[in-house]
């Protein structure tokens, strides 16, 4: 599918005008009639819920035809605005020494270097009123990774993922006073200048982890790594890398646990066809354009195209991985939360089964939110599925004590 065809003005403005008018005058009235009867709806949702999910899908499609810039925040611009301290902005140093093995080789192929990365804090400040104070005695912290298909999104607290983390701090993550998110590099490719391919995001996430452990003094056993959507894919990459490697200057710094919310698991789309979640949940999800080819192409970069379905770092739920056995050896306790109405439900279940096979079923918690679309915890209107996801998270976090 061609992307960003209307990225230049005035075409972009004309396209959005067309999109808004067609949505309000044609699509919404059509959906209101088509799904007026509950028996015609793809899930046992209200009519308003069905229409909202459809509108989100149209909005995402519009971004891929114009620009993803509205879904991104430039930390340099935030710093220049003078609001960095207010928003919890900090900078982490590059950590090139941590990039080893096959990840170093992928970085070489894609021309990726370790760079300084921004991060944002949520939660308790220090006595001086600033964020980023050293860890307290046995203090626990959540290290979060935002979603967005690796091509959009931000760690900025005003991005959608910030809603999840504020909710956790306010109500559900008892024993945690702070959450840190890294502003990892995003991927892009033709028709935009190529940049940020794999493993750029992982290298930035490593720098953020080193910042927590080395600079602030958090014990790895007190760090919970979590992410949503593509961020959950990255969280799994990071946790796996930390758990399976002796890193220069750090050693084997395995985190306490990982929490994966709707992890993207199959960029190569190997689980499609009749009887799959891709088919039976196709009309009740909103992430179609993330699997149109552009995000995967941008992420793969100069690696062979088949990396989208054969590289276990990128697509751990692919059915075409050459040797999936042992991929997740040594991982810590893992929780996966997914919506039952997600198109990518099947690949996520494959990841669950592979992790359980490698570390034991007793170390894997899996919760499928009935009738939940992609990451329902992101949306205030996705009730009761959103609340059920938060309650499952709180229950699992309590079990870690």
XYZ file of C-alpha atoms in Angstrom:
401
model
C 0.000 0.000 0.000
C 1.301 3.441 -0.911
C 1.833 5.650 2.124
C 2.080 9.403 2.767
C 0.708 10.265 -0.671
C -0.784 13.467 0.722
C 2.021 14.515 3.034
C 2.595 17.862 1.296
C 0.398 20.923 1.481
C -2.136 21.808 0.213
C -2.932 18.143 -0.561
C -2.785 17.249 3.127
C -5.437 19.820 4.070
C -7.676 18.776 1.171
C -7.318 15.119 2.149
C -8.272 15.758 5.783
C -11.249 17.838 4.662
C -12.374 14.963 2.441
C -11.752 12.428 5.217
C -13.749 14.402 7.797
C -16.662 15.111 5.475
C -16.897 11.525 4.199
C -16.732 10.232 7.761
C -19.457 12.521 9.096
C -21.745 12.526 6.074
C -21.336 8.985 4.741
C -19.526 6.467 6.914
C -20.943 7.231 10.356
C -24.575 7.278 9.102
C -23.930 4.053 7.209
C -22.452 2.355 10.281
C -25.324 3.625 12.429
C -27.786 1.863 10.145
C -25.720 -1.254 9.476
C -25.023 -1.935 13.154
C -28.283 -0.629 14.612
C -29.317 -4.140 15.620
C -27.080 -5.738 18.295
C -27.094 -8.997 16.341
C -25.290 -7.261 13.464
C -22.395 -5.956 15.560
C -18.990 -7.703 15.450
C -18.832 -7.798 19.266
C -21.446 -7.406 22.020
C -20.677 -3.687 22.135
C -22.880 -0.625 22.162
C -23.524 1.060 18.823
C -21.348 3.969 19.946
C -18.457 1.619 20.695
C -18.651 0.031 17.248
C -18.619 3.439 15.576
C -15.703 4.668 17.713
C -13.558 1.686 16.766
C -14.399 2.254 13.100
C -13.502 5.953 13.439
C -10.166 5.097 15.036
C -9.385 2.834 12.102
C -10.150 5.660 9.660
C -8.019 8.082 11.698
C -5.032 5.718 11.654
C -5.451 5.181 7.906
C -5.441 8.954 7.498
C -2.141 9.239 9.341
C -0.534 6.742 6.980
C -1.742 8.761 3.998
C -0.551 12.135 5.314
C 1.911 12.241 8.211
C 2.512 10.553 11.548
C 3.977 13.783 12.948
C 0.819 14.577 15.006
C 1.493 11.386 16.971
C 5.115 12.259 17.809
C 6.866 14.690 20.138
C 10.347 16.115 19.600
C 12.200 16.134 22.954
C 14.571 18.834 21.714
C 11.565 21.064 21.038
C 10.176 20.208 24.480
C 13.482 21.209 26.066
C 13.618 24.470 24.101
C 10.061 25.280 25.161
C 11.203 25.468 28.784
C 8.711 22.761 29.846
C 11.224 19.936 30.146
C 11.401 19.951 33.950
C 7.627 20.187 34.252
C 7.158 17.176 31.963
C 9.905 15.080 33.578
C 12.297 15.231 30.622
C 15.810 13.831 31.100
C 18.568 12.650 28.762
C 20.374 9.312 28.815
C 23.910 8.754 27.581
C 24.590 6.382 24.672
C 25.761 2.907 25.656
C 27.615 1.450 22.650
C 29.471 -1.051 24.829
C 26.189 -2.876 25.524
C 25.570 -3.674 21.851
C 27.016 -7.136 21.239
C 26.488 -10.345 19.267
C 23.789 -10.609 16.624
C 22.326 -7.262 17.657
C 25.670 -5.590 16.908
C 25.676 -7.274 13.495
C 22.137 -6.080 12.717
C 23.179 -2.581 13.801
C 26.145 -2.717 11.431
C 23.972 -3.782 8.496
C 21.444 -1.019 9.152
C 24.020 1.627 10.005
C 22.663 2.144 13.522
C 24.866 3.779 16.148
C 24.261 4.296 19.859
C 22.988 7.816 20.479
C 21.838 10.007 23.317
C 18.149 9.395 24.019
C 15.525 11.368 25.898
C 13.262 9.952 28.566
C 10.331 11.112 30.671
C 9.520 10.520 34.312
C 6.081 10.220 35.835
C 5.419 10.179 39.550
C 7.293 11.278 42.642
C 9.913 14.012 42.375
C 12.974 14.536 44.518
C 13.210 16.908 47.471
C 14.518 19.551 45.058
C 11.348 19.278 42.990
C 13.111 17.641 40.061
C 12.656 14.290 38.401
C 15.354 11.643 38.019
C 16.612 11.417 41.603
C 18.662 8.341 42.630
C 16.807 5.222 43.684
C 15.689 5.027 47.277
C 16.472 2.028 49.491
C 14.971 -0.994 47.719
C 12.775 1.308 45.575
C 10.849 -0.304 42.733
C 10.371 1.306 39.329
C 8.463 0.623 36.118
C 10.395 1.032 32.884
C 7.841 1.686 30.141
C 8.030 1.480 26.352
C 5.329 3.163 24.275
C 3.527 1.739 21.272
C 2.956 3.066 17.765
C 4.175 0.358 15.398
C 7.770 1.618 15.670
C 6.815 4.438 13.263
C 4.908 6.792 15.566
C 4.270 7.404 19.250
C 6.185 8.955 22.087
C 7.272 8.627 25.694
C 5.927 12.160 26.231
C 3.365 12.022 29.064
C 0.680 13.552 26.833
C 0.839 10.657 24.373
C -1.796 7.926 24.737
C 0.530 5.568 26.625
C 0.909 8.212 29.307
C -2.736 7.582 30.220
C -1.911 3.965 31.038
C 1.013 4.876 33.262
C -0.844 7.625 35.109
C -3.631 5.164 35.827
C -1.144 2.615 37.123
C 0.481 5.118 39.476
C -2.826 6.536 40.673
C -4.749 3.317 41.287
C -3.246 0.002 40.307
C 0.535 -0.257 40.717
C 0.807 -0.286 44.485
C 4.371 -0.096 45.702
C 5.525 1.866 42.659
C 6.002 5.627 42.919
C 7.756 6.310 39.622
C 7.645 5.284 35.985
C 10.354 6.020 33.431
C 9.803 5.926 29.666
C 12.498 6.123 26.998
C 12.001 8.132 23.796
C 13.429 5.466 21.505
C 14.144 6.147 17.847
C 11.317 5.524 15.393
C 11.679 3.814 12.018
C 10.873 5.209 8.611
C 11.519 4.354 4.971
C 10.546 5.312 1.429
C 9.004 7.753 0.579
C 10.694 9.301 3.644
C 14.452 9.184 4.284
C 15.340 5.793 5.748
C 16.288 5.858 9.425
C 15.775 4.117 12.753
C 15.633 0.516 11.518
C 16.156 -2.424 13.873
C 17.864 -2.451 16.337
C 17.786 1.338 16.930
C 14.877 1.145 19.389
C 16.494 -1.730 21.300
C 19.811 0.128 21.561
C 17.998 3.171 22.969
C 16.051 0.969 25.383
C 19.351 -0.515 26.572
C 20.677 2.976 27.280
C 17.572 3.691 29.332
C 18.041 0.513 31.348
C 21.684 1.365 31.998
C 20.559 4.819 33.141
C 18.257 3.235 35.723
C 20.781 0.675 36.979
C 24.133 2.440 36.636
C 23.260 6.128 36.985
C 20.387 6.003 39.460
C 21.225 2.810 41.303
C 18.042 0.771 40.835
C 18.508 -2.927 41.473
C 17.538 -5.023 38.420
C 15.400 -7.117 40.769
C 13.323 -3.976 41.414
C 12.751 -3.058 37.760
C 9.559 -4.048 35.961
C 9.808 -3.704 32.175
C 6.517 -3.160 30.385
C 5.202 -1.963 27.064
C 2.096 -1.837 24.916
C 1.677 -2.904 21.282
C 5.011 -2.365 19.486
C 6.371 -1.186 22.833
C 5.529 -4.612 24.250
C 7.440 -6.183 21.362
C 10.379 -3.951 22.318
C 9.957 -4.806 26.011
C 10.246 -8.496 25.120
C 13.346 -7.798 23.010
C 14.964 -5.862 25.855
C 14.120 -8.389 28.558
C 15.369 -11.248 26.417
C 18.612 -9.427 25.622
C 19.268 -8.593 29.275
C 18.430 -12.115 30.409
C 20.626 -13.938 27.908
C 23.767 -11.806 27.777
C 26.664 -10.826 30.035
C 26.919 -7.124 29.307
C 30.171 -5.176 29.684
C 30.171 -3.190 32.895
C 26.758 -4.508 33.973
C 26.900 -8.299 33.837
C 23.643 -10.238 33.523
C 21.114 -7.730 34.815
C 17.814 -9.614 34.608
C 14.793 -7.461 35.525
C 12.244 -8.571 38.105
C 9.514 -9.239 35.546
C 7.948 -8.080 32.299
C 4.399 -6.982 31.505
C 3.365 -7.126 27.839
C 0.132 -5.453 26.727
C -0.990 -6.686 23.301
C 2.562 -7.285 22.031
C 2.974 -7.039 18.254
C 4.349 -10.475 17.447
C 4.149 -11.213 13.733
C 5.247 -8.460 11.329
C 5.370 -11.041 8.544
C 1.656 -11.843 8.978
C 2.186 -15.591 8.955
C -1.063 -16.296 10.812
C -3.812 -15.271 8.420
C -6.611 -17.036 6.590
C -9.853 -18.812 7.462
C -10.355 -19.557 11.143
C -7.638 -17.171 12.361
C -8.039 -14.174 14.621
C -6.920 -12.002 11.698
C -10.100 -13.058 9.895
C -12.716 -13.317 12.648
C -11.586 -10.132 14.431
C -10.969 -8.128 11.266
C -14.081 -5.960 11.709
C -13.631 -5.257 15.411
C -10.082 -3.920 15.598
C -8.332 -0.763 14.407
C -4.703 -1.627 13.639
C -5.003 -2.764 10.006
C -2.732 -0.103 8.521
C 0.102 -0.984 10.887
C 0.326 -4.275 8.994
C 0.096 -2.761 5.529
C 3.828 -3.249 4.936
C 5.335 0.149 5.697
C 6.109 -0.362 9.419
C 7.641 -3.786 8.776
C 9.675 -2.484 5.829
C 10.911 0.466 7.894
C 11.845 -1.791 10.792
C 13.676 -4.379 8.693
C 15.728 -1.755 6.851
C 18.696 -3.309 5.036
C 18.193 -6.739 6.556
C 16.829 -9.409 4.200
C 13.061 -8.946 3.627
C 12.419 -12.366 5.141
C 13.580 -10.986 8.496
C 9.975 -9.794 8.927
C 8.934 -13.418 9.469
C 12.182 -15.261 10.249
C 13.819 -12.942 12.810
C 12.722 -13.907 16.323
C 13.578 -10.452 17.708
C 11.121 -8.807 15.332
C 8.412 -11.460 15.018
C 8.508 -13.847 17.979
C 5.030 -15.139 17.108
C 5.794 -15.973 13.480
C 5.029 -19.502 12.335
C 8.030 -19.340 10.011
C 10.779 -18.957 12.605
C 13.460 -21.518 11.724
C 14.136 -22.701 15.299
C 11.827 -21.166 17.926
C 12.752 -23.655 20.660
C 14.807 -22.017 23.395
C 14.268 -18.484 22.094
C 13.029 -17.327 25.499
C 15.307 -19.241 27.827
C 16.128 -17.442 31.099
C 13.322 -14.883 30.862
C 11.896 -13.642 34.166
C 8.269 -13.903 35.248
C 6.054 -12.715 32.406
C 2.492 -11.396 32.166
C 0.711 -10.956 28.832
C -2.603 -9.110 28.604
C -4.472 -9.052 25.299
C -7.914 -8.191 23.983
C -10.111 -11.034 22.802
C -11.202 -8.972 19.780
C -7.680 -8.336 18.480
C -6.662 -9.298 14.972
C -3.226 -10.352 16.230
C -4.562 -12.550 19.028
C -3.246 -15.785 17.479
C 0.419 -14.680 17.164
C 0.303 -13.364 20.735
C -0.901 -16.757 21.920
C 1.981 -18.325 20.006
C 4.399 -16.093 21.926
C 2.718 -17.085 25.171
C 3.119 -20.777 24.376
C 6.759 -20.391 23.358
C 7.671 -18.460 26.495
C 5.853 -20.994 28.666
C 7.683 -23.857 26.938
C 11.039 -22.236 27.694
C 10.568 -20.927 31.264
C 7.637 -22.987 32.546
C 3.898 -22.356 32.549
C 4.016 -21.390 36.201
C 6.087 -18.331 35.266
C 3.680 -17.035 32.629
C 0.393 -15.264 33.338
C -1.942 -14.775 30.381
C -5.155 -12.787 30.545
C -7.453 -12.387 27.561
C -9.860 -9.506 28.075
C -13.227 -10.612 26.659
C -14.342 -8.414 23.744
C -11.337 -6.119 24.064
C -9.877 -4.485 20.948
C -6.192 -3.579 20.697
C -4.837 -2.367 24.077
C -8.227 -1.373 25.545
C -6.437 0.099 28.579
C -5.450 3.048 26.376
C -9.045 4.226 25.936
C -11.373 5.782 28.514
C -14.384 4.736 26.435
C -13.420 1.053 26.172
C -15.279 -0.078 29.274
C -15.540 -2.457 31.017
C -12.619 -3.992 29.093
C -10.202 -1.242 30.098
C -10.991 -1.664 33.786
C -10.665 -5.442 33.520
C -7.195 -5.004 32.065
C -6.101 -2.727 34.888
C -7.539 -5.057 37.508
C -5.702 -8.021 35.984
C -2.505 -5.960 36.028
C -2.972 -5.016 39.679
C -3.605 -8.637 40.648
C -0.470 -9.808 38.864
C 1.689 -7.023 40.333
C 0.470 -7.985 43.791
C 1.536 -11.585 43.134
C 5.121 -10.443 42.537
C 5.624 -9.424 46.152
